[in-house]
mmCIF file with all atom_site columns, C-alpha atoms in Angstrom:
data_model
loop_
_atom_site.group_PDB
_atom_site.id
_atom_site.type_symbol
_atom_site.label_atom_id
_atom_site.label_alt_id
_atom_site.label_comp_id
_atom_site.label_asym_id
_atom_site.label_entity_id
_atom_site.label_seq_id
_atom_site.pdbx_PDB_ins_code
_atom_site.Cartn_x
_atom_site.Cartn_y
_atom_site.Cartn_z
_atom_site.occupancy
_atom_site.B_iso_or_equiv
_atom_site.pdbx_formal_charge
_atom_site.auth_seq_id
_atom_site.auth_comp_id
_atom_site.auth_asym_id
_atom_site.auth_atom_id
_atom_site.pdbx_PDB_model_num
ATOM 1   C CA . UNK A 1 1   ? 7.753  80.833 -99.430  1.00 55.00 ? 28  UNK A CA 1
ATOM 2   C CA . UNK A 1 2   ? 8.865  80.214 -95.903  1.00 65.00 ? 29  UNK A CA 1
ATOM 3   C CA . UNK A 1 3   ? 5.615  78.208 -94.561  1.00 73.00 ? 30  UNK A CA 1
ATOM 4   C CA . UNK A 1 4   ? 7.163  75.111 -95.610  1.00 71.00 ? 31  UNK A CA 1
ATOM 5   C CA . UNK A 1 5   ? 10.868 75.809 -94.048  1.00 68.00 ? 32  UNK A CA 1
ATOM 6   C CA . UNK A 1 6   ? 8.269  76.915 -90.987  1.00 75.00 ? 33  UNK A CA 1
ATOM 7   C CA . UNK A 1 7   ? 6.021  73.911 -90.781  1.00 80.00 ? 34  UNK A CA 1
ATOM 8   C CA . UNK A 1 8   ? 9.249  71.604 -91.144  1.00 72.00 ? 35  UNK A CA 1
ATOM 9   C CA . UNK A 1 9   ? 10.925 73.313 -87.722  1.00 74.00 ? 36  UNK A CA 1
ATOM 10  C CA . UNK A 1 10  ? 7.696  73.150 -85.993  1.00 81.00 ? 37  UNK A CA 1
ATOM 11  C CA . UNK A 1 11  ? 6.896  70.056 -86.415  1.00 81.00 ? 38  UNK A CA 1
ATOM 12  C CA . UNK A 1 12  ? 10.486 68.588 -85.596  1.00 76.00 ? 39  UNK A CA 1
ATOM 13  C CA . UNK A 1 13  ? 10.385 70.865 -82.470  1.00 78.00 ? 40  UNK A CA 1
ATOM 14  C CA . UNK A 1 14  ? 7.086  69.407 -81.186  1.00 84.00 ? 41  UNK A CA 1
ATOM 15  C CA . UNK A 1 15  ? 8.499  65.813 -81.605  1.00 79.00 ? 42  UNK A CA 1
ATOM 16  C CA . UNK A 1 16  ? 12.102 66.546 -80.303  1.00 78.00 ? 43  UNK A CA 1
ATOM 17  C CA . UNK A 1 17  ? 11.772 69.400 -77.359  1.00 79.00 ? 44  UNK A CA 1
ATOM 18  C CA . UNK A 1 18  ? 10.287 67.430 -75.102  1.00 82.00 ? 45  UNK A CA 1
ATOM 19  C CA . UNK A 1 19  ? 12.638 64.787 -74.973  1.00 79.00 ? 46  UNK A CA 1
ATOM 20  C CA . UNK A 1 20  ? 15.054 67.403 -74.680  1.00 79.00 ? 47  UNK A CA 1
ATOM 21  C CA . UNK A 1 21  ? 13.255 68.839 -72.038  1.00 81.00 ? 48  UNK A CA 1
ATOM 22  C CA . UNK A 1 22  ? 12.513 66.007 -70.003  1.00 79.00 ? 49  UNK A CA 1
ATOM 23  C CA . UNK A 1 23  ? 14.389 65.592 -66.567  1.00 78.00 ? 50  UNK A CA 1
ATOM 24  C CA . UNK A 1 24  ? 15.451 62.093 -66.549  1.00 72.00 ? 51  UNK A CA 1
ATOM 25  C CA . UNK A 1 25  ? 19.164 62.515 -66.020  1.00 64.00 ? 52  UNK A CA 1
ATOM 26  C CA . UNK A 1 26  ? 19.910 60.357 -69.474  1.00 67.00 ? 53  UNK A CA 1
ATOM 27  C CA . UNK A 1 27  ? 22.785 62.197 -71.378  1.00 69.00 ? 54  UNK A CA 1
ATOM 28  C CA . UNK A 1 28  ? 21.695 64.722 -74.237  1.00 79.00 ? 55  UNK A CA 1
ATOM 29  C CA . UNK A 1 29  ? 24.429 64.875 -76.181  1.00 82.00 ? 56  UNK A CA 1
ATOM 30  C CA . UNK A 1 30  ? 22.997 62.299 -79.330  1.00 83.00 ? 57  UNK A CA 1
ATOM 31  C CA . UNK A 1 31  ? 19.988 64.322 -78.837  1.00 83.00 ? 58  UNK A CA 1
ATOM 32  C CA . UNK A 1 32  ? 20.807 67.597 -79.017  1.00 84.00 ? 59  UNK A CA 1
ATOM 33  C CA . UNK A 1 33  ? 23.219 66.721 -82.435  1.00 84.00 ? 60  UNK A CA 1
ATOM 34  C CA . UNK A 1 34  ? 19.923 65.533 -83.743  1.00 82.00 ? 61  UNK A CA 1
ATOM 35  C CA . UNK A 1 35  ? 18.322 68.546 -83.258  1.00 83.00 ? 62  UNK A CA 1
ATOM 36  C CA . UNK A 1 36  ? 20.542 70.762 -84.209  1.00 83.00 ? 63  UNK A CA 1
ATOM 37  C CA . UNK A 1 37  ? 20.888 69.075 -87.558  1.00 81.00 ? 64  UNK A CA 1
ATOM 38  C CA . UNK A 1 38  ? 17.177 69.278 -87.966  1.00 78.00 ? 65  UNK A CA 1
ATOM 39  C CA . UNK A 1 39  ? 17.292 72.675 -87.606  1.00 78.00 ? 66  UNK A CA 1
ATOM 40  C CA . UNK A 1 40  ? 20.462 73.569 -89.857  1.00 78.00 ? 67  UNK A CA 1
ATOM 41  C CA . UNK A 1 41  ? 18.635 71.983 -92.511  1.00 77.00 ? 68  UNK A CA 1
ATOM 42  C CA . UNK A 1 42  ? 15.457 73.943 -92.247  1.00 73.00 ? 69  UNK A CA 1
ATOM 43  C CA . UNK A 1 43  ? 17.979 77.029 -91.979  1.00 75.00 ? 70  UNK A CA 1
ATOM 44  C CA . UNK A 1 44  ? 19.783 75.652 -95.075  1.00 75.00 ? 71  UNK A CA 1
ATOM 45  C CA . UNK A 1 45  ? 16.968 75.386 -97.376  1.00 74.00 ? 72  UNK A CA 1
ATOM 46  C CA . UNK A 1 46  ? 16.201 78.369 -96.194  1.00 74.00 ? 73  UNK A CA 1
ATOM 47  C CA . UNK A 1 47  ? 18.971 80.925 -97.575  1.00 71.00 ? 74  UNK A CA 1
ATOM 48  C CA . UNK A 1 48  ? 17.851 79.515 -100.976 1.00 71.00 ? 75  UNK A CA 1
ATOM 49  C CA . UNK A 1 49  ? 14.445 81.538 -100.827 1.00 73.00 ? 76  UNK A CA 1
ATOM 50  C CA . UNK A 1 50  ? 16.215 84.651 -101.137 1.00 74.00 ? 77  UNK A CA 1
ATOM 51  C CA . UNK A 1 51  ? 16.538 85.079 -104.294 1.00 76.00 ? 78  UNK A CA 1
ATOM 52  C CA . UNK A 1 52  ? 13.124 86.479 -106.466 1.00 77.00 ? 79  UNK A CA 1
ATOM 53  C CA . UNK A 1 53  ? 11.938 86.153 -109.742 1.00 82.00 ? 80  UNK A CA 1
ATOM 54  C CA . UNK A 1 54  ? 14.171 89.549 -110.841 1.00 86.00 ? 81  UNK A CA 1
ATOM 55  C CA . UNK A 1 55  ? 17.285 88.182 -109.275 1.00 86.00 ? 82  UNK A CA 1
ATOM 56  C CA . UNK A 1 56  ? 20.255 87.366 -112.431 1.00 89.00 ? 83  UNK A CA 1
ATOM 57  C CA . UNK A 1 57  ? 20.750 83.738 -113.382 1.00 87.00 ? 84  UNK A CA 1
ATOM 58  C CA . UNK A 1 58  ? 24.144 84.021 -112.451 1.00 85.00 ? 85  UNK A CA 1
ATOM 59  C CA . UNK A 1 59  ? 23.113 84.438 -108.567 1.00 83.00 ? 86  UNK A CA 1
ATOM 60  C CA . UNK A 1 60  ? 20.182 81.581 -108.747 1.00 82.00 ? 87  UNK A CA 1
ATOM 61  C CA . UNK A 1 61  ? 22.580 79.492 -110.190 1.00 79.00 ? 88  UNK A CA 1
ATOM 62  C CA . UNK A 1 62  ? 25.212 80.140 -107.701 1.00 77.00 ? 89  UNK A CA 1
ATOM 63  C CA . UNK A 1 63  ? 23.253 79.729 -104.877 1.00 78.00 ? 90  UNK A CA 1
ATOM 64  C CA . UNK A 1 64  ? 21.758 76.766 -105.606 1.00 77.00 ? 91  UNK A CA 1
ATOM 65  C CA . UNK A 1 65  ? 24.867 75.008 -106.612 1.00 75.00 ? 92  UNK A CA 1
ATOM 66  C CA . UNK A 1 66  ? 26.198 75.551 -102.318 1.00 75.00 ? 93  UNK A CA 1
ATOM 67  C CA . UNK A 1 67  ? 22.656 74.394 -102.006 1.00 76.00 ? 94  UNK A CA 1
ATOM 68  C CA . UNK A 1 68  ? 22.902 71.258 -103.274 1.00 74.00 ? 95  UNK A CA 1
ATOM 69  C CA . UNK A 1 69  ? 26.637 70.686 -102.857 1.00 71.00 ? 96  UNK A CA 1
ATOM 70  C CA . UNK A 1 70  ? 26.666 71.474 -99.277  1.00 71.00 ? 97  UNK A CA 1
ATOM 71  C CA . UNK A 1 71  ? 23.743 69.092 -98.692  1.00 72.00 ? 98  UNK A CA 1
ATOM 72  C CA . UNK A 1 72  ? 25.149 66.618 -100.479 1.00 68.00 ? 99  UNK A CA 1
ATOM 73  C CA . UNK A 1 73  ? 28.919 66.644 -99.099  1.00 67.00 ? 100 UNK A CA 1
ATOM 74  C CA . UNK A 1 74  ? 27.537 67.919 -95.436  1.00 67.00 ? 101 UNK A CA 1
ATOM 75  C CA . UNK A 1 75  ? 24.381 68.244 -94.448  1.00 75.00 ? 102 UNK A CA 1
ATOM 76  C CA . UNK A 1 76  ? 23.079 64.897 -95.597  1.00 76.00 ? 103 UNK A CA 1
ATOM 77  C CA . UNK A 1 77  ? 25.848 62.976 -93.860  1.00 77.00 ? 104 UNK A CA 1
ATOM 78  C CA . UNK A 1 78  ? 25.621 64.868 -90.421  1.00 81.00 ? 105 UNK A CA 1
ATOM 79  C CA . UNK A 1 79  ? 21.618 64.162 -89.989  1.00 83.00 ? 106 UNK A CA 1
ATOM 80  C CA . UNK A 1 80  ? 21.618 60.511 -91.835  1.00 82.00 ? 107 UNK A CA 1
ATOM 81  C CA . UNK A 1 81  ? 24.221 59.601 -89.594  1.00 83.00 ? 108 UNK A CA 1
ATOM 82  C CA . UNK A 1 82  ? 22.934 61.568 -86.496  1.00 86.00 ? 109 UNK A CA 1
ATOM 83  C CA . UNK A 1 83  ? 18.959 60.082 -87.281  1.00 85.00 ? 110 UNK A CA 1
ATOM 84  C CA . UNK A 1 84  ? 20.322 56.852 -87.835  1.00 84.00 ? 111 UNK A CA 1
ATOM 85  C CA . UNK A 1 85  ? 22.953 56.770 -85.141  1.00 86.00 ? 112 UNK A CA 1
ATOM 86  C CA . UNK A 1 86  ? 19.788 57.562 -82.619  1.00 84.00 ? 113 UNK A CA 1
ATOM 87  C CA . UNK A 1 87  ? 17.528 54.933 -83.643  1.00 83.00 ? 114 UNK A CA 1
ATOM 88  C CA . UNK A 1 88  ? 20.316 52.166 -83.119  1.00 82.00 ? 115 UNK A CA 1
ATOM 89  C CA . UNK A 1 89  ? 21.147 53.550 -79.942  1.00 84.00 ? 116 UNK A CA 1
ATOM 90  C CA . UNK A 1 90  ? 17.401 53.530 -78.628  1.00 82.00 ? 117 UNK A CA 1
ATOM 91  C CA . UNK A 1 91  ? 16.963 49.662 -80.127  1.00 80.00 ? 118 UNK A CA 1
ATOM 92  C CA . UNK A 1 92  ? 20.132 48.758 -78.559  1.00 79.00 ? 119 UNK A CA 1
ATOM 93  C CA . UNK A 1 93  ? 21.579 48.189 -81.597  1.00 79.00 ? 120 UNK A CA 1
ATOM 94  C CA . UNK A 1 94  ? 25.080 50.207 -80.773  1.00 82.00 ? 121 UNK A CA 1
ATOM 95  C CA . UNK A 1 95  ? 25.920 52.448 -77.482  1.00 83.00 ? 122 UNK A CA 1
ATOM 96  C CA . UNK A 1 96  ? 24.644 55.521 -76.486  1.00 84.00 ? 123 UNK A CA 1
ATOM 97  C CA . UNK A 1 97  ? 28.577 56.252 -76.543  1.00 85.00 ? 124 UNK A CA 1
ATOM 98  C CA . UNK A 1 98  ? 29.196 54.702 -79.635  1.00 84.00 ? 125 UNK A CA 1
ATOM 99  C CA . UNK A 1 99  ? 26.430 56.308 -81.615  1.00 86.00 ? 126 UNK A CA 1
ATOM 100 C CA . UNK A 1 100 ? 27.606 60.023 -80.072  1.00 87.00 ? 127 UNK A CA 1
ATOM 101 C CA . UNK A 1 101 ? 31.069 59.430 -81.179  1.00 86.00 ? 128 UNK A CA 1
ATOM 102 C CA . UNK A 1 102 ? 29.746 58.234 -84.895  1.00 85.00 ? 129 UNK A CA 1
ATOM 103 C CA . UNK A 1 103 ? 27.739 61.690 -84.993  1.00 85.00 ? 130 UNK A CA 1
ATOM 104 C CA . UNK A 1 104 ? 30.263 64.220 -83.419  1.00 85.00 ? 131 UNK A CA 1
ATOM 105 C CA . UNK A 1 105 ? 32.509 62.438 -85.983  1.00 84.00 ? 132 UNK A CA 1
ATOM 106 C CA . UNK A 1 106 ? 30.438 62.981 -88.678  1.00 81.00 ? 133 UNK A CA 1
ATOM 107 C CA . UNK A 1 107 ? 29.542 66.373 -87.641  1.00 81.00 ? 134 UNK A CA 1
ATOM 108 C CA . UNK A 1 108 ? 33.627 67.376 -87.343  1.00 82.00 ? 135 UNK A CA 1
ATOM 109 C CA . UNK A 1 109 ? 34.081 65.989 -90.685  1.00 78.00 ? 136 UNK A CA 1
ATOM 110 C CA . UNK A 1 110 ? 31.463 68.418 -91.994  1.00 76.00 ? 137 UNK A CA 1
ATOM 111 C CA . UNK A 1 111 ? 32.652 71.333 -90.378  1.00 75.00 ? 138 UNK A CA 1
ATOM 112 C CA . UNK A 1 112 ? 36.207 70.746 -91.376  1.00 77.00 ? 139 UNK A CA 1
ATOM 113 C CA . UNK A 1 113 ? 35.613 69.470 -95.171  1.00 75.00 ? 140 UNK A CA 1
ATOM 114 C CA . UNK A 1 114 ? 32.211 70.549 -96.294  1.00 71.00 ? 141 UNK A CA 1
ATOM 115 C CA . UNK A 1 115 ? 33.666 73.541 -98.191  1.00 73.00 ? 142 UNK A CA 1
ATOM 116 C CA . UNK A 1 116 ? 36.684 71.626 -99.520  1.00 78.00 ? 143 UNK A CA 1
ATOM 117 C CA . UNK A 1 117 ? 34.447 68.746 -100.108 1.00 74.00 ? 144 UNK A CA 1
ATOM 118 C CA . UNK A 1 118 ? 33.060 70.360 -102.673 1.00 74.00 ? 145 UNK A CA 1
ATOM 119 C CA . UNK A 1 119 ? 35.841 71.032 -104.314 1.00 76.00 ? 146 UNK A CA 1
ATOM 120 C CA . UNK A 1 120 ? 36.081 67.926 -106.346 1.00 71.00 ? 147 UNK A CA 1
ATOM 121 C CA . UNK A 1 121 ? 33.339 69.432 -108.426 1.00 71.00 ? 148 UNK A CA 1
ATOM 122 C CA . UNK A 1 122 ? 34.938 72.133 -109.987 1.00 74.00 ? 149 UNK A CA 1
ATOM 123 C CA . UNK A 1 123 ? 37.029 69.641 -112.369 1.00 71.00 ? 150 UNK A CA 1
ATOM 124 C CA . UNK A 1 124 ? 34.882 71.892 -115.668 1.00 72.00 ? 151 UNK A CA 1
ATOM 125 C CA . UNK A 1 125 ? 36.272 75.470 -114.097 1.00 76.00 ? 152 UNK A CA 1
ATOM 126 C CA . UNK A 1 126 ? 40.120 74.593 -114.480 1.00 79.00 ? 153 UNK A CA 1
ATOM 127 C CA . UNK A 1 127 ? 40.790 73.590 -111.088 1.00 79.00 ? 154 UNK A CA 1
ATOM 128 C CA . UNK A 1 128 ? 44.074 72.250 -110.383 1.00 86.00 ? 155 UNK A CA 1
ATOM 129 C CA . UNK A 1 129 ? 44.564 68.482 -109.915 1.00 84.00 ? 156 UNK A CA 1
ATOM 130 C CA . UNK A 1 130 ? 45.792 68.370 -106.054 1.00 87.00 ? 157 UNK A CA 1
ATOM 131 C CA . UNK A 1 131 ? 42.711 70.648 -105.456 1.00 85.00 ? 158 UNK A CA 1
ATOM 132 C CA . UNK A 1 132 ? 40.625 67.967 -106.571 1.00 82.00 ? 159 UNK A CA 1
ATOM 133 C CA . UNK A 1 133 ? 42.274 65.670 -104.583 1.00 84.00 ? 160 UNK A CA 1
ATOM 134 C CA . UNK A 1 134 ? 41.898 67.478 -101.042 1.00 83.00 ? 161 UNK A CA 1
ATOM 135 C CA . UNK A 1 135 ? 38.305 67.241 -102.257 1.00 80.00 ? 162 UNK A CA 1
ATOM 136 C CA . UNK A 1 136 ? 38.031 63.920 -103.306 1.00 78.00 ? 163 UNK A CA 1
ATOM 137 C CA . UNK A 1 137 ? 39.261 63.236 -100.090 1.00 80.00 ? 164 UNK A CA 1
ATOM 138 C CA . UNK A 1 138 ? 37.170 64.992 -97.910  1.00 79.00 ? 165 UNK A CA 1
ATOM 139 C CA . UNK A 1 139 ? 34.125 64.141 -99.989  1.00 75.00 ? 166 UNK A CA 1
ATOM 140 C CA . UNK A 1 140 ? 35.262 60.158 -99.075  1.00 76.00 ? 167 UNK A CA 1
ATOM 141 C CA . UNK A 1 141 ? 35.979 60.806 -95.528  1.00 78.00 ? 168 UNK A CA 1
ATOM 142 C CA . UNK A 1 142 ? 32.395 62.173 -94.918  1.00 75.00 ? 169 UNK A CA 1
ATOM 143 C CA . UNK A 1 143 ? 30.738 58.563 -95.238  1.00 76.00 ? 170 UNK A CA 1
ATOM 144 C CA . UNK A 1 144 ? 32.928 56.955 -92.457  1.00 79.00 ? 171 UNK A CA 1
ATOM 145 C CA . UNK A 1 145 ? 31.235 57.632 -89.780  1.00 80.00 ? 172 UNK A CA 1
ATOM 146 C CA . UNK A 1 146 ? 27.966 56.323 -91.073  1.00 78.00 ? 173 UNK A CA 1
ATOM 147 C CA . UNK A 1 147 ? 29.908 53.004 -92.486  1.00 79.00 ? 174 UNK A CA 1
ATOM 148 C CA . UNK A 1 148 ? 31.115 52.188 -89.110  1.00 80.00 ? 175 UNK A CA 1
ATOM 149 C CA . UNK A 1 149 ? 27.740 52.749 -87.120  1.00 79.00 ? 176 UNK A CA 1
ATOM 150 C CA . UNK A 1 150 ? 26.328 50.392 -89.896  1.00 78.00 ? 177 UNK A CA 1
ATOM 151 C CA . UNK A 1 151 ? 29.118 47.769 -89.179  1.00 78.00 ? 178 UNK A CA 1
ATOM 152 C CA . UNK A 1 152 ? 28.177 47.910 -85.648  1.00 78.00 ? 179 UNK A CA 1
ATOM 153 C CA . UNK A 1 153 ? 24.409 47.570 -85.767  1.00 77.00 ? 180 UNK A CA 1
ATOM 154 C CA . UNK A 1 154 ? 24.964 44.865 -88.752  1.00 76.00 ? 181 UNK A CA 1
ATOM 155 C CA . UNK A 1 155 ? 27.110 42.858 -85.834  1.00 76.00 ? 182 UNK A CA 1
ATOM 156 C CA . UNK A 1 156 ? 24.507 43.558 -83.163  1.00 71.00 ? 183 UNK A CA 1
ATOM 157 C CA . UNK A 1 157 ? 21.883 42.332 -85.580  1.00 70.00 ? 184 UNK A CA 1
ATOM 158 C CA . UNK A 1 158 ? 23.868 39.132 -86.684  1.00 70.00 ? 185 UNK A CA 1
ATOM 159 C CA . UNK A 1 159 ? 23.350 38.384 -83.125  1.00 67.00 ? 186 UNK A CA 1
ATOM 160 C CA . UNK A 1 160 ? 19.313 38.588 -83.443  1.00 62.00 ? 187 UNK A CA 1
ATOM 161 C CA . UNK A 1 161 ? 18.420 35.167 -82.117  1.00 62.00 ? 188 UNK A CA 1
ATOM 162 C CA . UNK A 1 162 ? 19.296 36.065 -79.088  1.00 63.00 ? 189 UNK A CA 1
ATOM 163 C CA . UNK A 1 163 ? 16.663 38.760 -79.173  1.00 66.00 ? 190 UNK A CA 1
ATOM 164 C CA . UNK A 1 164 ? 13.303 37.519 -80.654  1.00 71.00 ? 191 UNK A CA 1
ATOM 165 C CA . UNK A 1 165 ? 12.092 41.988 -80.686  1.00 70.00 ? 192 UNK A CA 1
ATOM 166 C CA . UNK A 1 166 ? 14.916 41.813 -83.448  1.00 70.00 ? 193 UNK A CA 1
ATOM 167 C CA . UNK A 1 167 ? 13.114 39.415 -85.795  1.00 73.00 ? 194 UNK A CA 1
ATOM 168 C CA . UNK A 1 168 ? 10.296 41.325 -85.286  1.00 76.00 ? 195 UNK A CA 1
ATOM 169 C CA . UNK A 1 169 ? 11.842 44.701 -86.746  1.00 76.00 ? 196 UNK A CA 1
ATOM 170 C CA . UNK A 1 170 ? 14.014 42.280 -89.010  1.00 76.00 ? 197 UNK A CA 1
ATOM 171 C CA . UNK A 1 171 ? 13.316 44.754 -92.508  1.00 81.00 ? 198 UNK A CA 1
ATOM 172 C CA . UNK A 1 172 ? 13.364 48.126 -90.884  1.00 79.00 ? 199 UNK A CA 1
ATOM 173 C CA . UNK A 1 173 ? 16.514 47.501 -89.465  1.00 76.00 ? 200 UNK A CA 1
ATOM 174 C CA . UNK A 1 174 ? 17.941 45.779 -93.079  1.00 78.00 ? 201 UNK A CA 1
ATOM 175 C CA . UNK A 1 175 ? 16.546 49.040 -94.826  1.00 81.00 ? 202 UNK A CA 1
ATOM 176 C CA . UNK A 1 176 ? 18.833 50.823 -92.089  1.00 77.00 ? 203 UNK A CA 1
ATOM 177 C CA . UNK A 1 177 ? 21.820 48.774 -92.675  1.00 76.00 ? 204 UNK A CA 1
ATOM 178 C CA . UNK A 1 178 ? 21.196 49.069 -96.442  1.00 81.00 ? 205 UNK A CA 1
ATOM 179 C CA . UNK A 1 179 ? 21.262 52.558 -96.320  1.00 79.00 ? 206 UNK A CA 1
ATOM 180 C CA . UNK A 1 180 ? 24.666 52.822 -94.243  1.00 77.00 ? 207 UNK A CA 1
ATOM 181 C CA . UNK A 1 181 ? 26.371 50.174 -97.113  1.00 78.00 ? 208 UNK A CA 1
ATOM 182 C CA . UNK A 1 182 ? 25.239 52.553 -99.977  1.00 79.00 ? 209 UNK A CA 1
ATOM 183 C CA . UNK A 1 183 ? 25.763 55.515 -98.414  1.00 75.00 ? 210 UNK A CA 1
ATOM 184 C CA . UNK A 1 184 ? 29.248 53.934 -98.274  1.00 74.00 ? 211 UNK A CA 1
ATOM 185 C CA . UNK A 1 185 ? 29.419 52.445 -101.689 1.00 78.00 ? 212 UNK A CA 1
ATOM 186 C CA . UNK A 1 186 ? 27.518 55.362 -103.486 1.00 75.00 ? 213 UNK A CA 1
ATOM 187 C CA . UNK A 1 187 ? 29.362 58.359 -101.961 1.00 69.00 ? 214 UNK A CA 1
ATOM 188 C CA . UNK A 1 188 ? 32.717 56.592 -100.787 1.00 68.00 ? 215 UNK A CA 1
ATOM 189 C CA . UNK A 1 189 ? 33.781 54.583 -103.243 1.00 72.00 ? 216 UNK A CA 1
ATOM 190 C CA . UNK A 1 190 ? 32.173 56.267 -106.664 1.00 71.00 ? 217 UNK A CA 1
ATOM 191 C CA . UNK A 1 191 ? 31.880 59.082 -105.094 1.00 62.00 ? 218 UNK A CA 1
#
């Protein structure tokens, strides 16, 4: 059961640990918010294995409904926006500074609403209108972070023929952008 969660971790930590391990003097921070969301997601997917083949429906169903909510309203946002905000940064897309604020943003938004950002889910189990709406809320707050490193590399990249290495990478980067304006339009606005 766990030799995928395993393989997963191992192979981000061969790929990530030596950057972080590497004396250069550069500032970490970006970095290490990358890695720990790696991690948390292994960890994540992980406390869904517990459950067997005897365990009640109740329970499975439970457990995997703060699985996939708390991916959704959390997780997700935290690493897309973390992975994301760390390849503009290393393209020169947006600023080291820039894309650490976006991601200790997005990570503070997850910490304080990923529990009550689920809470616009529970419309079917008689949950009181203003409840919703503290979740609704959070839920839309989540994809702000992302939306504005998007913005940011989408100016950089208006800028590209100043840079002819930016016409090169002209679809990756698009595909990036793309995925910051749906992100946005997806979860923010239909949410």
């Amino acid at each position: 059961k766990f030799a995928g969660i395993a393989f997963w971790l191992v192979l981000m930590a061969r790929a990530i640990f030596p950057a972080l391990l590497a004396p250069n003097g550069q500032d970490k921070n970006l970095l290490a918010l990358l890695t720990s969301s790696v991690v948390c997601i292994g960890l994540f997917y992980g406390t869904g294995l517990f459950y067997g083949e005897r365990t009640h429906i109740s329970v499975m169903e439970y457990w995997r409904w703060w699985v996939v909510h708390l991916w959704v309203e959390g997780f997700f946002e935290v690493f897309a926006t973390t992975a994301l905000a760390f390849i503009f940064s290393t393209l020169g897309l947006v600023s080291y500074r820039m894309a650490t604020a976006a991601s200790l943003a997005s990570a503070s938004l997850f910490m304080l609403g990923g529990v009550p950002g689920t809470f616009h889910h529970l419309y079917f189990s008689g949950t009181t209108t203003p409840v919703m709406a503290v979740g609704a809320s959070f839920s839309a707050l989540e994809v702000v972070p992302l939306v504005v490193l998007g913005h940011e590399a989408w100016e950089h990249w208006s800028l590209q023929h100043k840079a002819t290495w930016m016409k090169n990478l002209k679809w990756p980067l698009m595909c990036f952008v793309a995925v910051a304006f749906w992100n946005m339009l997806g979860a923010g606005v239909f949410g």
